[in-house]
Amino acid sequence: MRGILNCFEGLDRTGKSTQVQLTKEFIENQLLKPTVVIRLPDRTTPIGQQINSFLQGTSNLSIELSHLLFSANRWELKDKIEKLISQGVNVILDRYSYSGIAYSMARGLEYQWCSAPENGLPKPDIIFYLTANDQEKLFQRGEFGNEIFEVPELQRKVKQMYENNLIEDDWIVINALENIEFVQTEIRKKITIVINNFD
């Protein structure tokens, strides 16, 4: 019995990391299934360290090169993800390919060019997309602006790229402006159904 691949996508400051941690605890403590969280980019790898310098604004990369580095970072983790799932471990991804495509499109690249390097990566079994109709409220949250992509104009474009080009019918779209408990309850309902379907 394999584990499931669960992906959290969405705008910056929507509380993804909080929901990822709460979901991990729910799956382990309530559904009694082993679960691992992988945050992308993974800044501990050699490529991830280059990405971290870029995001902190201490190095300069072209749009094309930065996109390929983010994609390469995901490929660094491909074997690890597939091994965990094959061993029955659930994997929760805090961002994935869709983020890479949305951000690079928002910076001016074409969809086909952005999506090509992602072909062959493991496909998620369930995708949660955290969004906000009133995006301005996200810009007011603590720590917004700490990294180079946390700029209101770019974030507005990223939202458009997600919602005009990437979201599919099977994505679970959740309003991140609701309270933490409400958001987590919605996630738990969906994740329980998916995991039970694999039992």
GROMACS .gro file of C-alpha atoms in nm:
model
  199
    1MET     CA    1   0.000   0.000   0.000
    2ARG     CA    2   0.158   0.327  -0.106
    3GLY     CA    3   0.140   0.662   0.066
    4ILE     CA    4  -0.028   0.965  -0.087
    5LEU     CA    5   0.140   1.273  -0.228
    6ASN     CA    6  -0.033   1.582  -0.092
    7CYS     CA    7   0.057   1.928  -0.222
    8PHE     CA    8  -0.014   2.270  -0.073
    9GLU     CA    9  -0.002   2.561  -0.315
   10GLY     CA   10  -0.102   2.923  -0.291
   11LEU     CA   11  -0.011   3.282  -0.238
   12ASP     CA   12   0.250   3.404   0.007
   13ARG     CA   13   0.130   3.463   0.365
   14THR     CA   14  -0.179   3.245   0.327
   15GLY     CA   15  -0.070   3.023   0.615
   16LYS     CA   16   0.044   2.727   0.405
   17SER     CA   17   0.322   2.621   0.641
   18THR     CA   18   0.088   2.633   0.941
   19GLN     CA   19  -0.171   2.422   0.763
   20VAL     CA   20   0.095   2.179   0.641
   21GLN     CA   21   0.213   2.119   0.999
   22LEU     CA   22  -0.141   2.081   1.133
   23THR     CA   23  -0.223   1.838   0.852
   24LYS     CA   24   0.086   1.630   0.927
   25GLU     CA   25  -0.013   1.609   1.294
   26PHE     CA   26  -0.370   1.512   1.201
   27ILE     CA   27  -0.262   1.234   0.965
   28GLU     CA   28  -0.015   1.092   1.215
   29ASN     CA   29  -0.219   1.128   1.534
   30GLN     CA   30  -0.575   1.075   1.410
   31LEU     CA   31  -0.540   0.862   1.097
   32LEU     CA   32  -0.230   0.688   1.236
   33LYS     CA   33  -0.034   0.710   0.910
   34PRO     CA   34   0.337   0.795   0.885
   35THR     CA   35   0.386   1.133   0.723
   36VAL     CA   36   0.679   1.346   0.606
   37VAL     CA   37   0.677   1.716   0.517
   38ILE     CA   38   0.900   1.847   0.238
   39ARG     CA   39   0.924   2.223   0.198
   40LEU     CA   40   1.018   2.358  -0.141
   41PRO     CA   41   1.252   2.499  -0.225
   42ASP     CA   42   1.464   2.269  -0.009
   43ARG     CA   43   1.734   2.516   0.093
   44THR     CA   44   1.962   2.248   0.242
   45THR     CA   45   2.080   2.105  -0.091
   46PRO     CA   46   2.360   2.261  -0.300
   47ILE     CA   47   2.108   2.397  -0.549
   48GLY     CA   48   1.879   2.499  -0.263
   49GLN     CA   49   2.157   2.709  -0.113
   50GLN     CA   50   2.190   2.900  -0.440
   51ILE     CA   51   1.814   2.954  -0.441
   52ASN     CA   52   1.824   3.079  -0.084
   53SER     CA   53   2.088   3.339  -0.172
   54PHE     CA   54   1.871   3.451  -0.462
   55LEU     CA   55   1.556   3.476  -0.250
   56GLN     CA   56   1.740   3.671   0.017
   57GLY     CA   57   1.860   3.914  -0.249
   58THR     CA   58   2.230   3.836  -0.210
   59SER     CA   59   2.274   3.698  -0.562
   60ASN     CA   60   2.133   3.793  -0.900
   61LEU     CA   61   1.995   3.540  -1.150
   62SER     CA   62   1.813   3.575  -1.480
   63ILE     CA   63   1.445   3.477  -1.481
   64GLU     CA   64   1.522   3.171  -1.694
   65LEU     CA   65   1.809   3.052  -1.476
   66SER     CA   66   1.619   3.102  -1.152
   67HIS     CA   67   1.327   2.901  -1.292
   68LEU     CA   68   1.555   2.614  -1.392
   69LEU     CA   69   1.724   2.616  -1.051
   70PHE     CA   70   1.390   2.590  -0.872
   71SER     CA   71   1.293   2.303  -1.103
   72ALA     CA   72   1.628   2.130  -1.050
   73ASN     CA   73   1.571   2.154  -0.675
   74ARG     CA   74   1.246   1.961  -0.718
   75TRP     CA   75   1.426   1.700  -0.927
   76GLU     CA   76   1.683   1.661  -0.648
   77LEU     CA   77   1.399   1.531  -0.432
   78LYS     CA   78   1.222   1.311  -0.688
   79ASP     CA   79   1.380   0.982  -0.578
   80LYS     CA   80   1.324   1.062  -0.210
   81ILE     CA   81   0.955   1.137  -0.268
   82GLU     CA   82   0.899   0.823  -0.474
   83LYS     CA   83   1.080   0.604  -0.221
   84LEU     CA   84   0.879   0.738   0.072
   85ILE     CA   85   0.548   0.688  -0.108
   86SER     CA   86   0.643   0.335  -0.213
   87GLN     CA   87   0.715   0.256   0.154
   88GLY     CA   88   0.365   0.365   0.255
   89VAL     CA   89   0.468   0.705   0.392
   90ASN     CA   90   0.247   1.003   0.313
   91VAL     CA   91   0.434   1.304   0.176
   92ILE     CA   92   0.312   1.662   0.217
   93LEU     CA   93   0.474   1.916  -0.014
   94ASP     CA   94   0.480   2.279   0.097
   95ARG     CA   95   0.483   2.423  -0.259
   96TYR     CA   96   0.564   2.229  -0.575
   97SER     CA   97   0.587   2.265  -0.953
   98TYR     CA   98   0.277   2.483  -0.975
   99SER     CA   99   0.443   2.754  -0.767
  100GLY     CA  100   0.743   2.750  -0.996
  101ILE     CA  101   0.526   2.788  -1.304
  102ALA     CA  102   0.303   3.058  -1.153
  103TYR     CA  103   0.590   3.274  -1.029
  104SER     CA  104   0.791   3.247  -1.350
  105MET     CA  105   0.488   3.325  -1.565
  106ALA     CA  106   0.420   3.626  -1.344
  107ARG     CA  107   0.774   3.739  -1.424
  108GLY     CA  108   0.715   3.711  -1.798
  109LEU     CA  109   0.791   3.355  -1.912
  110GLU     CA  110   0.554   3.142  -2.122
  111TYR     CA  111   0.356   2.852  -1.978
  112GLN     CA  112   0.501   2.586  -2.210
  113TRP     CA  113   0.858   2.689  -2.135
  114CYS     CA  114   0.792   2.692  -1.759
  115SER     CA  115   0.609   2.360  -1.747
  116ALA     CA  116   0.849   2.158  -1.966
  117PRO     CA  117   1.114   2.098  -1.693
  118GLU     CA  118   0.844   1.965  -1.460
  119ASN     CA  119   0.743   1.677  -1.687
  120GLY     CA  120   0.821   1.347  -1.517
  121LEU     CA  121   0.802   1.464  -1.155
  122PRO     CA  122   0.561   1.270  -0.930
  123LYS     CA  123   0.201   1.387  -0.968
  124PRO     CA  124   0.017   1.481  -0.647
  125ASP     CA  125  -0.289   1.283  -0.540
  126ILE     CA  126  -0.449   1.593  -0.389
  127ILE     CA  127  -0.372   1.964  -0.421
  128PHE     CA  128  -0.486   2.232  -0.177
  129TYR     CA  129  -0.476   2.589  -0.305
  130LEU     CA  130  -0.490   2.861  -0.038
  131THR     CA  131  -0.603   3.194  -0.175
  132ALA     CA  132  -0.767   3.523  -0.072
  133ASN     CA  133  -1.024   3.728  -0.259
  134ASP     CA  134  -0.898   4.036  -0.075
  135GLN     CA  135  -0.529   3.988  -0.141
  136GLU     CA  136  -0.443   4.322   0.019
  137LYS     CA  137  -0.504   4.163   0.361
  138LEU     CA  138  -0.220   3.919   0.295
  139PHE     CA  139   0.021   4.205   0.233
  140GLN     CA  140  -0.052   4.332   0.583
  141ARG     CA  141   0.047   4.008   0.754
  142GLY     CA  142   0.368   3.983   0.953
  143GLU     CA  143   0.699   3.925   0.770
  144PHE     CA  144   0.553   4.006   0.429
  145GLY     CA  145   0.828   4.157   0.217
  146ASN     CA  146   1.119   3.963   0.366
  147GLU     CA  147   1.204   3.795   0.033
  148ILE     CA  148   1.235   3.928  -0.320
  149PHE     CA  149   0.908   3.778  -0.449
  150GLU     CA  150   0.702   3.929  -0.165
  151VAL     CA  151   0.610   4.242  -0.357
  152PRO     CA  152   0.240   4.333  -0.396
  153GLU     CA  153   0.253   4.389  -0.773
  154LEU     CA  154   0.421   4.052  -0.837
  155GLN     CA  155   0.191   3.873  -0.592
  156ARG     CA  156  -0.114   4.003  -0.776
  157LYS     CA  157   0.026   3.862  -1.101
  158VAL     CA  158   0.105   3.529  -0.934
  159LYS     CA  159  -0.259   3.502  -0.823
  160GLN     CA  160  -0.371   3.564  -1.181
  161MET     CA  161  -0.133   3.299  -1.316
  162TYR     CA  162  -0.255   3.037  -1.068
  163GLU     CA  163  -0.621   3.107  -1.126
  164ASN     CA  164  -0.613   3.164  -1.503
  165ASN     CA  165  -0.367   2.892  -1.606
  166LEU     CA  166  -0.309   2.627  -1.339
  167ILE     CA  167  -0.609   2.546  -1.121
  168GLU     CA  168  -0.795   2.234  -1.234
  169ASP     CA  169  -1.132   2.099  -1.128
  170ASP     CA  170  -0.985   1.855  -0.878
  171TRP     CA  171  -0.790   2.121  -0.685
  172ILE     CA  172  -0.930   2.202  -0.339
  173VAL     CA  173  -0.958   2.582  -0.327
  174ILE     CA  174  -0.980   2.730   0.024
  175ASN     CA  175  -1.019   3.090   0.140
  176ALA     CA  176  -0.714   3.148   0.358
  177LEU     CA  177  -0.872   3.454   0.519
  178GLU     CA  178  -1.096   3.222   0.722
  179ASN     CA  179  -0.966   3.134   1.067
  180ILE     CA  180  -0.703   2.863   1.104
  181GLU     CA  181  -0.946   2.612   1.256
  182PHE     CA  182  -1.198   2.648   0.972
  183VAL     CA  183  -0.930   2.602   0.706
  184GLN     CA  184  -0.789   2.296   0.882
  185THR     CA  185  -1.134   2.140   0.918
  186GLU     CA  186  -1.190   2.168   0.543
  187ILE     CA  187  -0.850   2.014   0.475
  188ARG     CA  188  -0.913   1.726   0.715
  189LYS     CA  189  -1.241   1.635   0.546
  190LYS     CA  190  -1.076   1.607   0.205
  191ILE     CA  191  -0.752   1.441   0.313
  192THR     CA  192  -0.938   1.173   0.510
  193ILE     CA  193  -1.138   1.074   0.202
  194VAL     CA  194  -0.827   1.048  -0.015
  195ILE     CA  195  -0.626   0.847   0.238
  196ASN     CA  196  -0.915   0.610   0.305
  197ASN     CA  197  -0.945   0.546  -0.068
  198PHE     CA  198  -0.590   0.410  -0.065
  199ASP     CA  199  -0.652   0.170   0.225
   0.00000   0.00000   0.00000
